[in-house]
Structures are given as structure tokens and as C-alpha cells.
mmCIF file of C-alpha atoms in Angstrom:
data_model
loop_
_atom_site.group_PDB
_atom_site.id
_atom_site.type_symbol
_atom_site.label_atom_id
_atom_site.label_comp_id
_atom_site.label_asym_id
_atom_site.label_seq_id
_atom_site.Cartn_x
_atom_site.Cartn_y
_atom_site.Cartn_z
ATOM 1 C CA MET A 146 -47.387 -84.258 47.522
ATOM 2 C CA GLU A 147 -45.804 -85.167 50.899
ATOM 3 C CA PHE A 148 -41.945 -84.558 52.078
ATOM 4 C CA VAL A 149 -40.871 -86.421 55.104
ATOM 5 C CA SER A 150 -37.987 -84.322 56.998
ATOM 6 C CA GLN A 151 -34.604 -85.170 55.185
ATOM 7 C CA GLU A 152 -30.806 -84.863 57.687
ATOM 8 C CA ALA A 153 -28.596 -84.803 54.711
ATOM 9 C CA PRO A 154 -27.579 -81.289 53.147
ATOM 10 C CA GLN A 155 -28.558 -80.520 49.122
ATOM 11 C CA PRO A 156 -26.618 -82.221 47.012
ATOM 12 C CA GLU A 157 -24.968 -79.399 44.733
ATOM 13 C CA ILE A 158 -25.976 -78.986 41.347
ATOM 14 C CA THR A 159 -22.930 -78.976 39.072
ATOM 15 C CA ASP A 160 -25.222 -78.211 35.616
ATOM 16 C CA GLY A 161 -26.921 -76.025 34.033
ATOM 17 C CA THR A 162 -29.965 -79.161 33.650
ATOM 18 C CA SER A 163 -32.116 -79.466 37.278
ATOM 19 C CA PRO A 164 -34.871 -77.962 38.412
ATOM 20 C CA SER A 165 -33.291 -76.461 41.414
ATOM 21 C CA CYS A 166 -35.297 -73.039 42.203
ATOM 22 C CA GLY A 167 -34.023 -70.115 43.426
ATOM 23 C CA SER A 168 -34.445 -67.679 46.026
ATOM 24 C CA SER A 169 -36.402 -64.901 44.899
ATOM 25 C CA SER A 170 -40.277 -63.710 45.899
ATOM 26 C CA SER A 171 -41.515 -64.282 42.322
ATOM 27 C CA PRO A 172 -42.271 -68.175 41.744
ATOM 28 C CA PRO A 173 -39.420 -69.884 40.252
ATOM 29 C CA PRO A 174 -40.283 -70.891 37.007
ATOM 30 C CA CYS A 175 -40.050 -74.498 38.527
ATOM 31 C CA ALA A 176 -42.258 -74.465 40.609
ATOM 32 C CA SER A 177 -45.293 -73.320 37.785
ATOM 33 C CA THR A 178 -46.961 -76.758 37.106
ATOM 34 C CA SER A 179 -45.930 -80.056 37.198
ATOM 35 C CA SER A 180 -45.628 -80.630 32.727
ATOM 36 C CA THR A 181 -42.917 -77.486 33.536
ATOM 37 C CA ARG A 182 -40.680 -80.038 36.210
ATOM 38 C CA LYS A 183 -41.432 -82.887 33.468
ATOM 39 C CA LEU A 184 -39.928 -81.476 30.475
ATOM 40 C CA GLU A 185 -36.964 -80.122 32.899
ATOM 41 C CA LEU A 186 -35.462 -83.487 33.745
ATOM 42 C CA PRO A 187 -32.410 -84.365 32.000
ATOM 43 C CA LYS A 188 -33.358 -85.976 28.797
ATOM 44 C CA ASN A 189 -29.816 -87.861 29.543
ATOM 45 C CA TYR A 190 -30.970 -89.708 32.990
ATOM 46 C CA HIS A 191 -33.315 -93.023 32.716
ATOM 47 C CA PHE A 192 -36.081 -92.462 35.214
ATOM 48 C CA GLU A 193 -38.025 -94.758 33.165
ATOM 49 C CA LEU A 194 -41.862 -93.059 34.129
ATOM 50 C CA GLU A 195 -44.175 -94.891 31.883
ATOM 51 C CA LYS A 196 -43.381 -98.352 33.586
ATOM 52 C CA THR A 197 -43.324 -96.363 36.549
ATOM 53 C CA PHE A 198 -46.888 -95.370 35.796
ATOM 54 C CA LEU A 199 -48.052 -98.600 34.617
ATOM 55 C CA ARG A 200 -47.123 -100.719 37.002
ATOM 56 C CA ILE A 201 -49.065 -98.173 40.272
ATOM 57 C CA LYS A 202 -52.027 -98.174 37.614
ATOM 58 C CA GLN A 203 -51.534 -101.821 37.650
ATOM 59 C CA LYS A 204 -51.255 -102.244 41.546
ATOM 60 C CA GLY A 205 -54.316 -99.838 42.271
ATOM 61 C CA ALA A 206 -51.679 -98.050 44.517
ATOM 62 C CA LYS A 207 -52.873 -94.715 46.496
ATOM 63 C CA ARG A 208 -49.741 -94.000 48.118
ATOM 64 C CA VAL A 209 -46.426 -94.301 47.090
ATOM 65 C CA ALA A 210 -43.538 -93.854 49.025
ATOM 66 C CA LEU A 211 -40.432 -92.063 46.647
ATOM 67 C CA GLN A 212 -36.497 -93.052 47.947
ATOM 68 C CA PHE A 213 -33.533 -91.327 46.149
ATOM 69 C CA PRO A 214 -29.814 -91.058 47.050
ATOM 70 C CA GLU A 215 -28.273 -87.732 47.581
ATOM 71 C CA GLY A 216 -26.897 -87.710 44.062
ATOM 72 C CA LEU A 217 -30.860 -87.992 42.762
ATOM 73 C CA LEU A 218 -33.078 -85.956 45.365
ATOM 74 C CA MET A 219 -32.629 -82.856 43.410
ATOM 75 C CA PHE A 220 -35.534 -84.736 41.365
ATOM 76 C CA SER A 221 -37.658 -85.518 43.652
ATOM 77 C CA ALA A 222 -40.162 -83.212 43.486
ATOM 78 C CA ALA A 223 -40.992 -82.620 40.031
ATOM 79 C CA ILE A 224 -41.003 -87.088 39.310
ATOM 80 C CA ALA A 225 -43.796 -86.694 42.515
ATOM 81 C CA ASP A 226 -45.533 -84.308 40.326
ATOM 82 C CA VAL A 227 -45.731 -85.757 37.022
ATOM 83 C CA ILE A 228 -46.187 -89.839 38.792
ATOM 84 C CA GLU A 229 -49.011 -87.690 40.470
ATOM 85 C CA GLU A 230 -50.821 -85.816 37.230
ATOM 86 C CA GLU A 231 -50.111 -89.670 35.414
ATOM 87 C CA THR A 232 -51.783 -92.014 38.008
ATOM 88 C CA GLY A 233 -53.503 -89.957 40.480
ATOM 89 C CA ALA A 234 -51.808 -91.452 43.711
ATOM 90 C CA GLU A 235 -50.123 -89.635 46.226
ATOM 91 C CA CYS A 236 -46.418 -89.256 46.127
ATOM 92 C CA VAL A 237 -44.988 -89.421 49.513
ATOM 93 C CA ILE A 238 -40.928 -88.418 49.266
ATOM 94 C CA LEU A 239 -38.659 -90.197 51.956
ATOM 95 C CA GLY A 240 -36.093 -87.461 52.470
ATOM 96 C CA ASP A 241 -33.780 -89.633 54.817
ATOM 97 C CA VAL A 242 -30.119 -90.161 53.747
ATOM 98 C CA THR A 243 -29.200 -92.900 51.542
ATOM 99 C CA TYR A 244 -26.273 -94.368 50.683
ATOM 100 C CA GLY A 245 -27.206 -97.493 48.937
ATOM 101 C CA ALA A 246 -29.195 -99.990 48.103
ATOM 102 C CA CYS A 247 -29.256 -101.740 51.671
ATOM 103 C CA CYS A 248 -31.099 -98.077 52.835
ATOM 104 C CA VAL A 249 -33.988 -99.226 51.128
ATOM 105 C CA ASP A 250 -36.307 -98.243 53.459
ATOM 106 C CA ASP A 251 -39.811 -99.815 53.504
ATOM 107 C CA TYR A 252 -39.994 -99.916 56.620
ATOM 108 C CA ALA A 253 -40.623 -95.712 56.894
ATOM 109 C CA ALA A 254 -42.398 -96.457 53.717
ATOM 110 C CA VAL A 255 -45.223 -99.012 55.789
ATOM 111 C CA SER A 256 -45.545 -96.765 58.858
ATOM 112 C CA LEU A 257 -46.824 -94.233 56.822
ATOM 113 C CA GLY A 258 -49.284 -95.940 55.463
ATOM 114 C CA CYS A 259 -47.342 -95.951 51.950
ATOM 115 C CA ASP A 260 -49.199 -99.282 49.435
ATOM 116 C CA PHE A 261 -46.082 -98.551 47.120
ATOM 117 C CA LEU A 262 -42.141 -97.680 47.216
ATOM 118 C CA VAL A 263 -40.235 -96.722 44.486
ATOM 119 C CA HIS A 264 -36.234 -96.810 44.820
ATOM 120 C CA TYR A 265 -34.016 -94.759 42.650
ATOM 121 C CA GLY A 266 -30.861 -95.421 41.401
ATOM 122 C CA HIS A 267 -29.582 -98.395 42.131
ATOM 123 C CA SER A 268 -30.354 -102.292 41.797
ATOM 124 C CA CYS A 269 -32.569 -104.559 43.499
ATOM 125 C CA LEU A 270 -29.995 -105.120 45.782
ATOM 126 C CA ILE A 271 -32.401 -106.806 48.875
ATOM 127 C CA SER A 272 -35.118 -108.679 47.556
ATOM 128 C CA ILE A 273 -38.234 -107.488 47.534
ATOM 129 C CA LYS A 274 -39.717 -110.672 48.867
ATOM 130 C CA ASP A 275 -37.442 -109.361 51.826
ATOM 131 C CA CYS A 276 -39.448 -106.866 52.369
ATOM 132 C CA LEU A 277 -42.723 -105.716 54.391
ATOM 133 C CA LEU A 278 -43.965 -104.037 51.555
ATOM 134 C CA PRO A 279 -45.181 -106.215 48.470
ATOM 135 C CA ASN A 280 -45.655 -103.626 45.977
ATOM 136 C CA MET A 281 -42.248 -102.139 45.511
ATOM 137 C CA MET A 282 -39.861 -101.625 41.641
ATOM 138 C CA TYR A 283 -35.655 -100.191 41.996
ATOM 139 C CA VAL A 284 -35.299 -97.826 39.488
ATOM 140 C CA PHE A 285 -31.702 -98.229 38.592
ATOM 141 C CA VAL A 286 -31.720 -94.726 36.482
ATOM 142 C CA GLU A 287 -28.756 -95.094 33.530
ATOM 143 C CA ILE A 288 -27.153 -91.935 31.914
ATOM 144 C CA ASP A 289 -26.335 -91.541 28.740
ATOM 145 C CA ILE A 290 -23.049 -89.818 28.631
ATOM 146 C CA ASP A 291 -20.948 -88.888 25.287
ATOM 147 C CA ILE A 292 -19.820 -91.208 23.611
ATOM 148 C CA THR A 293 -17.932 -90.125 21.272
ATOM 149 C CA HIS A 294 -15.663 -88.133 23.257
ATOM 150 C CA PHE A 295 -15.595 -91.354 25.905
ATOM 151 C CA VAL A 296 -14.344 -93.078 23.112
ATOM 152 C CA ASP A 297 -11.524 -90.122 22.415
ATOM 153 C CA THR A 298 -10.409 -90.309 25.944
ATOM 154 C CA VAL A 299 -9.494 -93.972 26.179
ATOM 155 C CA GLN A 300 -8.744 -95.356 22.575
ATOM 156 C CA PHE A 301 -5.935 -96.406 23.690
ATOM 157 C CA VAL A 302 -6.432 -98.033 26.642
ATOM 158 C CA SER A 303 -6.276 -102.347 26.670
ATOM 159 C CA SER A 304 -9.503 -102.775 29.121
ATOM 160 C CA LEU A 305 -12.639 -100.936 29.442
ATOM 161 C CA ARG A 306 -16.430 -101.258 30.058
ATOM 162 C CA ALA A 307 -18.386 -99.619 27.658
ATOM 163 C CA ALA A 308 -18.426 -98.153 24.582
ATOM 164 C CA ILE A 309 -17.570 -101.900 23.804
ATOM 165 C CA SER A 310 -19.223 -101.856 20.400
ATOM 166 C CA LEU A 311 -18.151 -99.172 19.212
ATOM 167 C CA LEU A 312 -14.967 -99.962 20.058
ATOM 168 C CA GLN A 313 -14.778 -102.539 18.904
ATOM 169 C CA ALA A 314 -15.303 -101.876 15.634
ATOM 170 C CA GLU A 315 -12.551 -99.835 14.802
ATOM 171 C CA ASN A 316 -10.790 -102.948 16.498
ATOM 172 C CA PHE A 317 -8.989 -100.667 19.681
ATOM 173 C CA PHE A 318 -9.141 -104.436 21.222
ATOM 174 C CA GLU A 319 -6.466 -107.064 20.753
ATOM 175 C CA HIS A 320 -7.599 -108.920 23.815
ATOM 176 C CA PRO A 321 -11.866 -109.319 25.026
ATOM 177 C CA VAL A 322 -13.249 -107.015 26.702
ATOM 178 C CA VAL A 323 -14.376 -108.427 29.939
ATOM 179 C CA VAL A 324 -17.260 -107.079 32.420
ATOM 180 C CA PRO A 325 -16.918 -108.538 35.099
ATOM 181 C CA GLN A 326 -19.095 -109.401 37.797
ATOM 182 C CA ALA A 327 -20.545 -110.049 41.978
ATOM 183 C CA ARG A 328 -23.716 -111.563 41.675
ATOM 184 C CA PRO A 329 -26.651 -110.919 42.133
ATOM 185 C CA LEU A 330 -25.323 -107.328 41.315
ATOM 186 C CA SER A 331 -25.315 -107.025 37.595
ATOM 187 C CA SER A 332 -22.643 -107.518 34.837
ATOM 188 C CA GLY A 333 -20.153 -103.932 35.232
ATOM 189 C CA GLU A 334 -21.837 -103.402 38.847
ATOM 190 C CA LEU A 335 -19.786 -101.848 41.731
ATOM 191 C CA LEU A 336 -21.321 -101.565 45.686
ATOM 192 C CA GLY A 337 -18.710 -99.733 48.344
ATOM 193 C CA CYS A 338 -18.623 -103.268 50.076
ATOM 194 C CA THR A 339 -18.981 -105.114 46.858
ATOM 195 C CA SER A 340 -16.994 -106.038 43.858
ATOM 196 C CA PRO A 341 -15.740 -109.088 41.385
ATOM 197 C CA VAL A 342 -12.064 -110.124 41.671
ATOM 198 C CA VAL A 343 -10.702 -110.473 38.362
ATOM 199 C CA ASP A 344 -7.786 -112.808 37.476
ATOM 200 C CA SER A 345 -4.444 -110.599 37.614
ATOM 201 C CA ALA A 346 -2.740 -113.363 34.482
ATOM 202 C CA ALA A 347 -5.556 -112.138 32.193
ATOM 203 C CA ILE A 348 -5.826 -107.995 33.013
ATOM 204 C CA ASP A 349 -4.525 -106.275 34.291
ATOM 205 C CA THR A 350 -6.242 -102.696 33.868
ATOM 206 C CA VAL A 351 -9.530 -101.768 34.800
ATOM 207 C CA LEU A 352 -11.380 -98.554 33.687
ATOM 208 C CA PHE A 353 -14.626 -97.939 35.959
ATOM 209 C CA ILE A 354 -16.681 -95.261 34.545
ATOM 210 C CA GLY A 355 -17.941 -93.043 37.145
ATOM 211 C CA ASP A 356 -17.669 -89.465 39.107
ATOM 212 C CA GLY A 357 -15.968 -90.159 42.820
ATOM 213 C CA ARG A 358 -14.295 -92.834 43.814
ATOM 214 C CA PHE A 359 -16.708 -94.903 47.127
ATOM 215 C CA HIS A 360 -17.143 -97.588 44.777
ATOM 216 C CA LEU A 361 -14.238 -97.688 42.760
ATOM 217 C CA GLU A 362 -11.729 -97.547 46.043
ATOM 218 C CA SER A 363 -13.796 -101.509 46.900
ATOM 219 C CA PHE A 364 -13.148 -102.732 43.672
ATOM 220 C CA MET A 365 -9.438 -101.255 43.814
ATOM 221 C CA ILE A 366 -9.055 -103.079 47.873
ATOM 222 C CA HIS A 367 -10.526 -106.466 46.243
ATOM 223 C CA ASN A 368 -7.697 -106.892 43.262
ATOM 224 C CA PRO A 369 -4.696 -104.650 44.348
ATOM 225 C CA ASP A 370 -2.318 -105.850 41.677
ATOM 226 C CA ILE A 371 -5.011 -104.494 39.279
ATOM 227 C CA LYS A 372 -4.600 -100.814 37.048
ATOM 228 C CA ALA A 373 -7.253 -98.838 37.990
ATOM 229 C CA LEU A 374 -8.149 -96.184 35.624
ATOM 230 C CA GLN A 375 -11.479 -93.823 35.764
ATOM 231 C CA TYR A 376 -13.262 -91.983 33.257
ATOM 232 C CA ASN A 377 -15.309 -89.560 34.888
ATOM 233 C CA PRO A 378 -18.645 -88.290 32.108
ATOM 234 C CA TYR A 379 -19.176 -85.117 34.104
ATOM 235 C CA GLU A 380 -15.803 -83.479 34.136
ATOM 236 C CA LYS A 381 -14.741 -85.436 31.236
ATOM 237 C CA ARG A 382 -11.734 -86.666 32.431
ATOM 238 C CA LEU A 383 -9.582 -90.104 32.832
ATOM 239 C CA THR A 384 -7.527 -90.216 35.939
ATOM 240 C CA HIS A 385 -5.377 -93.361 37.405
ATOM 241 C CA GLU A 386 -6.193 -94.106 40.632
ATOM 242 C CA GLN A 387 -4.387 -95.489 43.515
ATOM 243 C CA TYR A 388 -4.868 -96.862 46.667
ATOM 244 C CA GLN A 389 -3.306 -97.097 50.324
ATOM 245 C CA HIS A 390 -3.249 -100.622 50.422
ATOM 246 C CA ALA A 391 -0.357 -101.525 53.123
ATOM 247 C CA GLU A 392 -1.645 -97.977 55.194
ATOM 248 C CA MET A 393 -5.434 -99.929 54.999
ATOM 249 C CA HIS A 394 -4.044 -103.212 55.809
ATOM 250 C CA ALA A 395 -1.668 -101.791 59.041
ATOM 251 C CA LEU A 396 -4.516 -99.957 60.268
ATOM 252 C CA ARG A 397 -7.186 -102.321 59.974
ATOM 253 C CA ARG A 398 -5.138 -105.287 61.477
ATOM 254 C CA ALA A 399 -4.524 -103.716 64.599
ATOM 255 C CA ALA A 400 -7.652 -102.414 65.380
ATOM 256 C CA VAL A 401 -8.406 -106.696 64.853
ATOM 257 C CA LYS A 402 -5.933 -107.112 67.624
ATOM 258 C CA GLU A 403 -6.867 -105.004 69.730
ATOM 259 C CA ALA A 404 -10.295 -106.528 69.509
ATOM 260 C CA SER A 405 -9.687 -109.843 70.089
ATOM 261 C CA GLY A 406 -8.461 -108.846 73.269
ATOM 262 C CA ALA A 407 -11.609 -107.141 74.670
ATOM 263 C CA GLY A 408 -13.600 -108.478 77.255
ATOM 264 C CA SER A 409 -16.624 -106.624 76.196
ATOM 265 C CA LEU A 410 -18.094 -105.522 73.204
ATOM 266 C CA GLY A 411 -20.916 -103.740 71.765
ATOM 267 C CA LEU A 412 -23.056 -105.189 68.652
ATOM 268 C CA ILE A 413 -24.657 -102.519 66.455
ATOM 269 C CA MET A 414 -27.154 -103.249 63.922
ATOM 270 C CA GLY A 415 -27.925 -100.760 61.450
ATOM 271 C CA THR A 416 -31.518 -99.774 61.471
ATOM 272 C CA LEU A 417 -31.035 -96.966 58.057
ATOM 273 C CA GLY A 418 -32.937 -98.965 55.591
ATOM 274 C CA ARG A 419 -31.459 -102.332 55.521
ATOM 275 C CA GLN A 420 -28.277 -101.645 56.413
ATOM 276 C CA GLY A 421 -28.566 -104.039 59.775
ATOM 277 C CA ASN A 422 -28.654 -108.337 58.826
ATOM 278 C CA ALA A 423 -29.743 -110.231 61.821
ATOM 279 C CA LYS A 424 -27.935 -113.136 60.848
ATOM 280 C CA VAL A 425 -25.088 -111.406 60.754
ATOM 281 C CA VAL A 426 -25.433 -110.005 64.190
ATOM 282 C CA ASP A 427 -26.539 -113.365 65.125
ATOM 283 C CA ARG A 428 -23.605 -114.849 64.066
ATOM 284 C CA VAL A 429 -20.850 -112.084 65.176
ATOM 285 C CA ALA A 430 -22.744 -112.693 69.151
ATOM 286 C CA SER A 431 -22.294 -116.165 68.635
ATOM 287 C CA LEU A 432 -18.696 -115.898 67.801
ATOM 288 C CA ALA A 433 -18.221 -113.448 70.286
ATOM 289 C CA GLU A 434 -19.997 -115.622 73.492
ATOM 290 C CA ARG A 435 -18.455 -118.992 72.554
ATOM 291 C CA GLN A 436 -15.228 -116.533 73.085
ATOM 292 C CA GLY A 437 -16.474 -115.812 76.639
ATOM 293 C CA LYS A 438 -16.650 -111.889 75.792
ATOM 294 C CA GLN A 439 -19.092 -109.607 76.541
ATOM 295 C CA VAL A 440 -22.053 -108.686 74.600
ATOM 296 C CA THR A 441 -24.539 -105.322 74.053
ATOM 297 C CA MET A 442 -26.780 -105.345 71.291
ATOM 298 C CA PHE A 443 -27.056 -101.058 69.967
ATOM 299 C CA LEU A 444 -29.561 -100.227 66.984
ATOM 300 C CA MET A 445 -28.512 -97.877 65.551
ATOM 301 C CA SER A 446 -29.431 -95.632 62.160
ATOM 302 C CA GLU A 447 -26.087 -94.323 61.834
ATOM 303 C CA ILE A 448 -22.785 -94.851 63.783
ATOM 304 C CA PHE A 449 -20.498 -91.318 65.121
ATOM 305 C CA PRO A 450 -17.309 -91.511 66.516
ATOM 306 C CA SER A 451 -18.967 -89.081 69.216
ATOM 307 C CA LYS A 452 -22.006 -90.979 69.877
ATOM 308 C CA LEU A 453 -19.956 -94.036 70.328
ATOM 309 C CA ALA A 454 -17.864 -91.930 72.634
ATOM 310 C CA LYS A 455 -20.667 -91.566 75.089
ATOM 311 C CA ILE A 456 -20.749 -95.645 75.864
ATOM 312 C CA PRO A 457 -18.127 -96.107 78.035
ATOM 313 C CA ASP A 458 -18.286 -99.721 79.564
ATOM 314 C CA VAL A 459 -17.596 -101.267 76.401
ATOM 315 C CA ASP A 460 -13.961 -102.461 75.198
ATOM 316 C CA ALA A 461 -14.197 -102.938 71.584
ATOM 317 C CA PHE A 462 -17.868 -102.573 68.965
ATOM 318 C CA VAL A 463 -18.923 -104.069 65.683
ATOM 319 C CA GLN A 464 -21.162 -102.882 63.346
ATOM 320 C CA VAL A 465 -23.418 -104.159 61.010
ATOM 321 C CA ALA A 466 -24.273 -101.904 58.511
ATOM 322 C CA CYS A 467 -21.585 -100.726 56.517
ATOM 323 C CA PRO A 468 -18.372 -102.564 56.218
ATOM 324 C CA ARG A 469 -16.879 -99.544 54.686
ATOM 325 C CA LEU A 470 -17.043 -97.416 57.739
ATOM 326 C CA SER A 471 -14.560 -99.509 59.768
ATOM 327 C CA ILE A 472 -12.316 -99.528 56.685
ATOM 328 C CA ASP A 473 -12.464 -95.499 56.184
ATOM 329 C CA TRP A 474 -13.283 -94.305 58.881
ATOM 330 C CA GLY A 475 -12.355 -96.265 62.195
ATOM 331 C CA TYR A 476 -9.174 -94.678 63.171
ATOM 332 C CA ALA A 477 -11.909 -91.821 63.699
ATOM 333 C CA PHE A 478 -12.930 -94.147 66.784
ATOM 334 C CA ASP A 479 -11.761 -93.841 70.679
ATOM 335 C CA ARG A 480 -12.306 -97.890 70.267
ATOM 336 C CA PRO A 481 -11.989 -100.484 67.687
ATOM 337 C CA LEU A 482 -14.900 -100.189 65.389
ATOM 338 C CA LEU A 483 -15.169 -103.772 63.455
ATOM 339 C CA ASN A 484 -17.192 -104.983 60.365
ATOM 340 C CA PRO A 485 -18.241 -108.404 60.065
ATOM 341 C CA TYR A 486 -15.162 -109.714 57.765
ATOM 342 C CA GLU A 487 -13.266 -108.258 61.078
ATOM 343 C CA ALA A 488 -15.081 -109.510 63.487
ATOM 344 C CA GLU A 489 -15.264 -112.760 62.186
ATOM 345 C CA VAL A 490 -10.825 -112.581 62.308
ATOM 346 C CA ALA A 491 -10.760 -111.139 65.898
ATOM 347 C CA LEU A 492 -13.168 -113.791 67.024
ATOM 348 C CA GLN A 493 -11.540 -117.252 65.634
ATOM 349 C CA GLY A 494 -14.492 -117.413 63.170
ATOM 350 C CA SER A 495 -13.920 -119.398 59.761
ATOM 351 C CA THR A 496 -10.919 -117.063 58.497
ATOM 352 C CA ALA A 497 -7.357 -115.814 59.685
ATOM 353 C CA TRP A 498 -6.232 -111.794 58.112
ATOM 354 C CA ARG A 499 -5.936 -112.251 54.194
ATOM 355 C CA ASP A 500 -3.389 -110.617 52.233
ATOM 356 C CA VAL A 501 -6.393 -109.698 49.702
ATOM 357 C CA TYR A 502 -9.629 -107.639 52.081
ATOM 358 C CA PRO A 503 -12.998 -109.149 51.127
ATOM 359 C CA MET A 504 -14.923 -106.761 49.310
ATOM 360 C CA ASP A 505 -17.957 -109.574 49.318
ATOM 361 C CA HIS A 506 -20.369 -107.907 51.319
ATOM 362 C CA TYR A 507 -23.637 -109.120 49.226
ATOM 363 C CA ALA A 508 -21.830 -111.245 47.041
ATOM 364 C CA LYS A 509 -23.276 -114.805 46.883
ATOM 365 C CA ALA A 510 -19.822 -116.147 47.030
ATOM 366 C CA GLY A 511 -19.052 -114.422 49.612
ATOM 367 C CA GLY A 512 -17.553 -115.394 52.928
ATOM 368 C CA LYS A 513 -19.537 -116.230 56.381
ATOM 369 C CA TRP A 514 -19.709 -113.073 57.408
ATOM 370 C CA ALA A 515 -21.429 -111.483 54.181
ATOM 371 C CA VAL A 516 -25.693 -111.553 53.700
ATOM 372 C CA TYR A 517 -25.961 -114.146 51.652
ATOM 373 C CA THR A 518 -24.488 -116.882 52.588
ATOM 374 C CA ASN A 519 -25.104 -119.500 55.159
ATOM 375 C CA LYS A 520 -24.470 -118.300 58.744
ATOM 376 C CA ASP A 521 -23.689 -121.905 60.769
ATOM 377 C CA LEU A 522 -21.145 -121.733 63.170
#
């Protein structure tokens, strides 16, 4: 097993099921054998190990790259040991920061001589046929939760997406339950940049199951009239979540207005895994040049205020990496930092500013600024 250096900090371990090792001089239990590590993987996490063993053997893979988001990296060494033991293949852990399926790093896997890649924690957002490495698999890693506590907690909620059969059997619903979908995502799946739109005339409440707000905020941005509840299965808490729509719209419209008057534009393509999209970059460049703006191209794996501050001869930036970077952190940069939708507005493309901010970056039915749509001017 081999580690490739990571930039992100080790995620905080919040329960006793993880295989984290101590710092004592004696060998910690989780460093003893691969069979010990296998037992220490939490039983409620579905890593699809048997399926992984089978696929690796079928492809005759010799060197396997494993890629994990930060919340699952703590299990990487244990999983690598088990895969090596069961398949005879060497495992390489890609330790660089991984924010989502958009960061699937087939480029790094190929450069390291790997002939198979397993990406954990996300669905198949970037099609395998579009990647350099033909032998790949995505493992979503479903996590079982305490359904009994969940049902006891939400039995008075009118709309929810989990434990449906159990709750319906107990007659908790007066109306059909809707599990929305934004293709190509799975039903009920949210990304920080992509979420479904639901009919506020038919649905008044959404229940999100998970920890953290990043993905839920995407839904709230895209559905400002829907009440949002969050059930955190780790803390076993149900909360009412809100979003400051007016403040966000005011900040982003101001950035768009300033950028529309810029004479020069820095166009950044994200190179963290598959975050950047060349077709989106080309469309933004064409729109900017049509407006008579000078365009300078940049490639960056991560985009920080201090880095862009060192580039003085650019009036505004457009980043084709993560749309939420502009929404959540745009105020921290010394010049406008637009995402593709905002650039579409500023450069007088296919849309004016919308009252409902679109979260459709990977949606098949997204706007001209989205990844999987037609980019003709």
C-alpha cells in the first residue's frame, strides 16, 4: 500500500467506530493486521468490498488507486489492506483533497501507473467513458441510520424522503411522499451545486437527512419558498434550517454588475480532478470576446483570495470549478469572482438575472452554463 501526499487536514473522528491509531510507542491495534482492520470498518457503512474484489479480479488489475472524500479518508488504510489481501493488487491512496465526484482524479491515477480506480463517497457524476482510465468504479457508500429514532423524531412531519415504507405503513402521511430528482443524480440526491426543483404549490416542506449544510443549502437556494428541515443521524437532531436569500442575491448581483464593466477578464479552469469543464470555459471565453473583453486563461487546482490578489492586471475573474466558491466566498476576493451562471448574465449570454438562483451545474436540464447542456452561442 502506498500513500500519495494529501493537502487537507485529517478529518475529526467523532465516534468510536473508526480505525484511528494512537501515538503511543507500542503498535496500536489497528496497525496489526489487515484482518483486524477489516473488522474495524463500521458495520453500518456499505463499502461494497465484495463487489470491488470481483471487479478488480475480472479486470486483472495490478495497481489500484483509491480516492476518498475527507469524511471517509480515515478508513482508507484499512480498505487498502483488505483489497490487497483479497486481490493481490497493490493499492495507492490518493490523498489530495476531494470535495465531490467532480474531483474524481483519473489523471493522477494514470500518472501513477494505476490500471484501476475506485472513487468512494459519490455517485457516478463524471461518466467513466469520459475518463482516461477505462477501469473504474464508483462506490456511493450508503450509511445505515437508526430508523426507529428517525421515525420517532419525524412522525409529525408532512414530507420526508427516508423510512418511507415504514412511515406509510403507520399511516403518518396524508399525501404521497415525493423524492425529487435532478438527473443525472439519483433520486433524493443533492450536490452543493446541483439540486432538483420542486413545485412549491404541491410541496411545502423538504426533509434532508445528513450532517452539514452544504448540500442542503443548494436545495434551499434553488427552492426559496420551501421550508427546509434537517435530520442529523449522527447527532440525532431535527432542526429547521434557513438561508439568507436576499443577502446572497444582493452580493452576487453587485459582483455581476461590476464584472460586466470590466475591460479584462481572468478565466480560471479548475484542475482539481474533473472540476473544470473545457466546453464551459470555451463558452465563457467566446461570450467575453464578443463583448470586446481581454481574456487571460488560468489553470488552478484551488482558488484562494491571496492567490488571485497577486494577479494585478485583471479586472474580474470567472472560475469554472465550483459554482459555490463564488456564492459562499466571493465576498473575500478583492475583485469579482463569478461562476458560469453569473458570467452568462454579466456577458449578456442566454439569460438575465433570475429571481431564483439556479443550482443546476450538473443537471441535464440545466442552463447554457451547465456542464451537460449545449454550448452553442
